[in-house]
PDB file of C-alpha atoms in Angstrom:
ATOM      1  CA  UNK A1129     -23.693 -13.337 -36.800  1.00  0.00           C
ATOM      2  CA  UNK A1130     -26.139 -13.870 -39.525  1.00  0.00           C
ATOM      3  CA  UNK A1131     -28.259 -17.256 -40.326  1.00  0.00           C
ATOM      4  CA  UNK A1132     -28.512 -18.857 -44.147  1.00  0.00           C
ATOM      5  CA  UNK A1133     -31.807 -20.516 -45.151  1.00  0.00           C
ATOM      6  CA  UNK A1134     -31.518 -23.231 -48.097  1.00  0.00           C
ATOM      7  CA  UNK A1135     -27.757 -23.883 -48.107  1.00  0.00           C
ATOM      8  CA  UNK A1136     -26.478 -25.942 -50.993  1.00  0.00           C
ATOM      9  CA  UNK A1137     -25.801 -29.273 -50.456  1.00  0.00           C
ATOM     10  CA  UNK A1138     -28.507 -30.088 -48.198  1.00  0.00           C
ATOM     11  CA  UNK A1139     -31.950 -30.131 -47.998  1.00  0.00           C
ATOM     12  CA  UNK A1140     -34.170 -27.134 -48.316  1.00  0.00           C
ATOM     13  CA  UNK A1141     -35.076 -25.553 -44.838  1.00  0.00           C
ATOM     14  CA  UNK A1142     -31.245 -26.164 -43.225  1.00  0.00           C
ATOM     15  CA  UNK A1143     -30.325 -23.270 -41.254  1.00  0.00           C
ATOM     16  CA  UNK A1144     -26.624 -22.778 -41.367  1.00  0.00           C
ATOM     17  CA  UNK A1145     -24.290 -19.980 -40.106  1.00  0.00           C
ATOM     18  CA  UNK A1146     -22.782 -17.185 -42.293  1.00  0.00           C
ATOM     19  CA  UNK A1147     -19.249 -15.901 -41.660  1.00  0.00           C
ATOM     20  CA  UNK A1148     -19.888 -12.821 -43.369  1.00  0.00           C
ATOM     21  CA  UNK A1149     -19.574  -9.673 -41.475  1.00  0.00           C
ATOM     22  CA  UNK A1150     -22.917  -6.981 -41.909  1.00  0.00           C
ATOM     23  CA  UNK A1151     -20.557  -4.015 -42.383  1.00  0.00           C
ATOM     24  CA  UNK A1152     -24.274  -1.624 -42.939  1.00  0.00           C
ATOM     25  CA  UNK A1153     -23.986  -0.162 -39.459  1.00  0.00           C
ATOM     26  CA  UNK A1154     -20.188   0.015 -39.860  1.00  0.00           C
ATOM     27  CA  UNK A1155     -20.394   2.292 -42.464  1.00  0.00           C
ATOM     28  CA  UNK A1156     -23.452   4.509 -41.044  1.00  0.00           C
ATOM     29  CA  UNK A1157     -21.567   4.912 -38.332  1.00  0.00           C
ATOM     30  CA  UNK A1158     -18.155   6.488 -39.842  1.00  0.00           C
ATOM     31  CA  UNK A1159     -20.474   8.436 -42.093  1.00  0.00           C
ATOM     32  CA  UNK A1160     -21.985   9.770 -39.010  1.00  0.00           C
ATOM     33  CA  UNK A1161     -18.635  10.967 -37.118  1.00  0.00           C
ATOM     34  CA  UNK A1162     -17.232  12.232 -40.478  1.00  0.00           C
ATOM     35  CA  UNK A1163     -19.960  14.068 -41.108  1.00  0.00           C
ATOM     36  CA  UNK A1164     -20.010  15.321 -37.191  1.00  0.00           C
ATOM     37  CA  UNK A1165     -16.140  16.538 -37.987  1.00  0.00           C
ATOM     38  CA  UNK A1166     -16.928  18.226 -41.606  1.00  0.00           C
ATOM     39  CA  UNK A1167     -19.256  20.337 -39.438  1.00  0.00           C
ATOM     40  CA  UNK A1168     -17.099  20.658 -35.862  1.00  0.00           C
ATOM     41  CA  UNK A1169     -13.778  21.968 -37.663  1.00  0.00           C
ATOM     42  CA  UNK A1170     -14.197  24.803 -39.670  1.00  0.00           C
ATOM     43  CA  UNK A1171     -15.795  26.354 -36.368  1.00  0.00           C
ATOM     44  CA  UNK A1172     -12.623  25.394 -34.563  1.00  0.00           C
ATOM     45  CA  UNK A1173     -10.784  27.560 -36.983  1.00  0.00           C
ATOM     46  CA  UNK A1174     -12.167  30.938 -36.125  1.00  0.00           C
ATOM     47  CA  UNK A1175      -9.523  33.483 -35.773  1.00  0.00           C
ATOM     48  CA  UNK A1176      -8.621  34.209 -31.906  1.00  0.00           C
ATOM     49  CA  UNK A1177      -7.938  37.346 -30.911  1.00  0.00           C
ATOM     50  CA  UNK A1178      -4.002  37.393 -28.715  1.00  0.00           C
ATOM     51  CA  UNK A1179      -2.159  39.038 -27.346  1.00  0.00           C
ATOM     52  CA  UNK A1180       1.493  37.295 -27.371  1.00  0.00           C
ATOM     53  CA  UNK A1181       4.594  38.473 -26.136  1.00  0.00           C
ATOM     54  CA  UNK A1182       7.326  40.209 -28.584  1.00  0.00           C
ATOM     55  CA  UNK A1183       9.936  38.056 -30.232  1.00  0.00           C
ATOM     56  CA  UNK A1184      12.781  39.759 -28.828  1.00  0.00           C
ATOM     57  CA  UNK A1185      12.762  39.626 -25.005  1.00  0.00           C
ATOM     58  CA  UNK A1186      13.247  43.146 -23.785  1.00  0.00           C
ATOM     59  CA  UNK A1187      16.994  43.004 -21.952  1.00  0.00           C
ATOM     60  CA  UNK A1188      16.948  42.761 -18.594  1.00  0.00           C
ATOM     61  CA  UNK A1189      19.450  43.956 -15.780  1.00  0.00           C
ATOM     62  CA  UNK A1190      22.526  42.365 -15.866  1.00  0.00           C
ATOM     63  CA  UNK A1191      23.549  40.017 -13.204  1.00  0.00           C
ATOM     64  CA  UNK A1192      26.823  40.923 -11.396  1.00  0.00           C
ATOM     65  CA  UNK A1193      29.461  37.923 -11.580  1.00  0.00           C
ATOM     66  CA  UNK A1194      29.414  35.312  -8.572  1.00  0.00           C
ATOM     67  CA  UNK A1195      32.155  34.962  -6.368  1.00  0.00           C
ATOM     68  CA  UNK A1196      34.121  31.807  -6.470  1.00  0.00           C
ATOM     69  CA  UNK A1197      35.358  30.318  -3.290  1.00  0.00           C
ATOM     70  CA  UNK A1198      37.787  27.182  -3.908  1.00  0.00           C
ATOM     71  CA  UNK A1199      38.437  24.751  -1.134  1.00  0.00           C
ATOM     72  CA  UNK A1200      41.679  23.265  -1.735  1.00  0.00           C
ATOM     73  CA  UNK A1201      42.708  22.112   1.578  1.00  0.00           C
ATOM     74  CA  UNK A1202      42.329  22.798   5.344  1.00  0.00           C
ATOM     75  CA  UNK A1203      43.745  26.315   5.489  1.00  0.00           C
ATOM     76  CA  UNK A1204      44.495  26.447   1.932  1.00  0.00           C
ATOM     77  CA  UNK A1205      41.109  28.358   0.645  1.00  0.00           C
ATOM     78  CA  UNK A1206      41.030  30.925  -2.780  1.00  0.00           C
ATOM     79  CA  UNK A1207      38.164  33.812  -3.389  1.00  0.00           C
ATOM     80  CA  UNK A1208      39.066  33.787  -7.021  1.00  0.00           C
ATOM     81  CA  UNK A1209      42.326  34.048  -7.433  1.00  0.00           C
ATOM     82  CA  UNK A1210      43.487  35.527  -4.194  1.00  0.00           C
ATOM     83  CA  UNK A1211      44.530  33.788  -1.489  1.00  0.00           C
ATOM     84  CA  UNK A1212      42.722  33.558   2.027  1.00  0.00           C
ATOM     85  CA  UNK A1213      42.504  31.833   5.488  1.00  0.00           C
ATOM     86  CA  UNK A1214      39.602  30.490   7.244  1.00  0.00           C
ATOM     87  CA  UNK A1215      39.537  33.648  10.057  1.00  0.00           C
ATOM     88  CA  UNK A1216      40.126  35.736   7.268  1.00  0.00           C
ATOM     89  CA  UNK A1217      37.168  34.338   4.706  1.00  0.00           C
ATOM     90  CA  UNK A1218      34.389  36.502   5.539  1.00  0.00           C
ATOM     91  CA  UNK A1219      36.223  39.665   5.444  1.00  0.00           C
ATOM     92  CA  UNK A1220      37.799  38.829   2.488  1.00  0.00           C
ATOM     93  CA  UNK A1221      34.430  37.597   0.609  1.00  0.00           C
ATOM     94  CA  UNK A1222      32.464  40.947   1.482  1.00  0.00           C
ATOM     95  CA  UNK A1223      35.325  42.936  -0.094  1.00  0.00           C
ATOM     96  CA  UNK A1224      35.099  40.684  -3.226  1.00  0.00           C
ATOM     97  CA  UNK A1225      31.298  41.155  -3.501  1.00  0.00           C
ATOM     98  CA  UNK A1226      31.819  44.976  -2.989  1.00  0.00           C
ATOM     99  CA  UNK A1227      33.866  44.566  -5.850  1.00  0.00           C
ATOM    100  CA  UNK A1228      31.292  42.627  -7.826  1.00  0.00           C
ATOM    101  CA  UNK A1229      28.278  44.216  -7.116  1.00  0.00           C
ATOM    102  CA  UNK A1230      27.946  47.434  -4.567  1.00  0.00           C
ATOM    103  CA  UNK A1231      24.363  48.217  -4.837  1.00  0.00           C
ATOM    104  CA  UNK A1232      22.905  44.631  -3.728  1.00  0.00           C
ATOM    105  CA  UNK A1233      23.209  43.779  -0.111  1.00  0.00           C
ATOM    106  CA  UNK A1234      25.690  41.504   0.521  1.00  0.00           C
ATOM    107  CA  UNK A1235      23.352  38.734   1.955  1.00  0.00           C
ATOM    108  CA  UNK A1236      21.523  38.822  -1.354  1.00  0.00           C
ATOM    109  CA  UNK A1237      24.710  38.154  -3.332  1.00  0.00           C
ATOM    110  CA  UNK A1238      25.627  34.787  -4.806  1.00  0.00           C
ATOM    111  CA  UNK A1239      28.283  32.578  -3.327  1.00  0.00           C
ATOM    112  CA  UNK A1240      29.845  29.666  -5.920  1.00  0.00           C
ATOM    113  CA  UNK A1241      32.031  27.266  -3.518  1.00  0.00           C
ATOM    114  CA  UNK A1242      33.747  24.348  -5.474  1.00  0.00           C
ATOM    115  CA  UNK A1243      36.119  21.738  -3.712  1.00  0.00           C
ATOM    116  CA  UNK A1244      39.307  20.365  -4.568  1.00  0.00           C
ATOM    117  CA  UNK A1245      38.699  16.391  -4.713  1.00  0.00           C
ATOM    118  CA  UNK A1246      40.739  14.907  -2.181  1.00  0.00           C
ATOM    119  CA  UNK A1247      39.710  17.458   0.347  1.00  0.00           C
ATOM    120  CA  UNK A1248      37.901  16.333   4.037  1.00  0.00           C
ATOM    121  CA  UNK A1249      34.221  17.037   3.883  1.00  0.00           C
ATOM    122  CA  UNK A1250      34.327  18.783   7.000  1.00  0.00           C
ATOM    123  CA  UNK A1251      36.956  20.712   5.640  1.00  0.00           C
ATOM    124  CA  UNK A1252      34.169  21.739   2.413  1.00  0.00           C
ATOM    125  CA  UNK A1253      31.534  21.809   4.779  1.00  0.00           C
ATOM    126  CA  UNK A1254      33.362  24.118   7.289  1.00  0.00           C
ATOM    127  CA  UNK A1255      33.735  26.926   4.761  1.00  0.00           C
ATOM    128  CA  UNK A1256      30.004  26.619   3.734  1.00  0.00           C
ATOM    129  CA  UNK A1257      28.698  26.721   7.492  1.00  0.00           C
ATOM    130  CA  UNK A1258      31.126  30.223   8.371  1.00  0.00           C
ATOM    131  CA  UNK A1259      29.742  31.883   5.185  1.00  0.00           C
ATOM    132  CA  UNK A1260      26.133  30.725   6.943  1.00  0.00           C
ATOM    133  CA  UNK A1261      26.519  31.819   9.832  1.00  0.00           C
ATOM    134  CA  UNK A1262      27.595  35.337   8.535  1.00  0.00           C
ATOM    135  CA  UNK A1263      24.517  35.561   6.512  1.00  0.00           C
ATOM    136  CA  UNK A1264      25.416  34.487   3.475  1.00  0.00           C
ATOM    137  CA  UNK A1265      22.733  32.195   2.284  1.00  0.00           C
ATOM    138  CA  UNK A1266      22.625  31.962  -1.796  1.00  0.00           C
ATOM    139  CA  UNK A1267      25.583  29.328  -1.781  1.00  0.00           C
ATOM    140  CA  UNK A1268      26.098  27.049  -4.675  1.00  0.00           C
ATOM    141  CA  UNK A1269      28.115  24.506  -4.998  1.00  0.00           C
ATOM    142  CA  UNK A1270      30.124  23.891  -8.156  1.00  0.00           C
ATOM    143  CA  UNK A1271      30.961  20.336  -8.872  1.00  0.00           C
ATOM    144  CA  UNK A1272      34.085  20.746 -11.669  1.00  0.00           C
ATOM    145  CA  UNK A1273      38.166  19.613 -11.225  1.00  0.00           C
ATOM    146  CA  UNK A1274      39.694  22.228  -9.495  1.00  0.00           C
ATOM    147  CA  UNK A1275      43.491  21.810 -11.448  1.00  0.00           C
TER     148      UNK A1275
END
């Protein structure tokens, strides 16, 4: 804040205050950072050498369909289409992924189970712990209306 000598009004050695902003070092100082960025940028824009990958991804192998296990009751279980049993699901879900894929091992293969939804979760979770225990461990679940 700045002082005024000899204000008007009053007499002639009054020291008042002035409201008046001193904008000087304001202004030296935007000069100063605009002068810092006039020199900064145009060494920013230096072409850079890279190496980036192609626009068209190269295709890759082709993923064999899953196998789709619905759960729509007790004993009342579906690889795809076909009917099955509980004592007969593992048989019956290594000759559907022979089917699907032959050349990946069948514990590698993926597993889809979906459940009907007014089935016991023990019922779901029955299904899910035999294909387990027989080695089948990429199991996802599907969470869609089974109709």
């Amino acid at each position: 804040m700045a002082i005024k000598i000899g204000a008007s009004g009053s007499s002639r050695y009054t020291i008042t205050q002035n409201a008046d902003i001193n904008v000087t070092p304001f202004v030296d100082v935007m000069l100063v950072l605009l002068i810092i960025f006039m020199v900064s940028i145009p060494a920013a824009t230096v072409s850079i050498k890279l190496d980036l990958p192609p626009a068209q991804p190269q295709p890759g192998p082709k993923r064999p369909d899953p196998v789709f296990i619905s759960v729509m009751g007790p004993d009342d279980i579906y690889i795809g289409a076909q009917k099955t049993s509980m004592t007969n699901l593992i048989s019956d879900v290594a000759t559907a992924l022979r089917i699907s894929d032959p050349d990946t091992p069948l514990s590698e293969q993926r597993v889809l189970v979906r459940g009907d939804k007014d089935i016991a979760y023990a019922d779901f979770v029955q299904v899910i712990n035999q294909l387990q225990q027989n080695g089948y461990l990429n199991i996802g679940l599907i969470n869609e209306d089974i109709e």
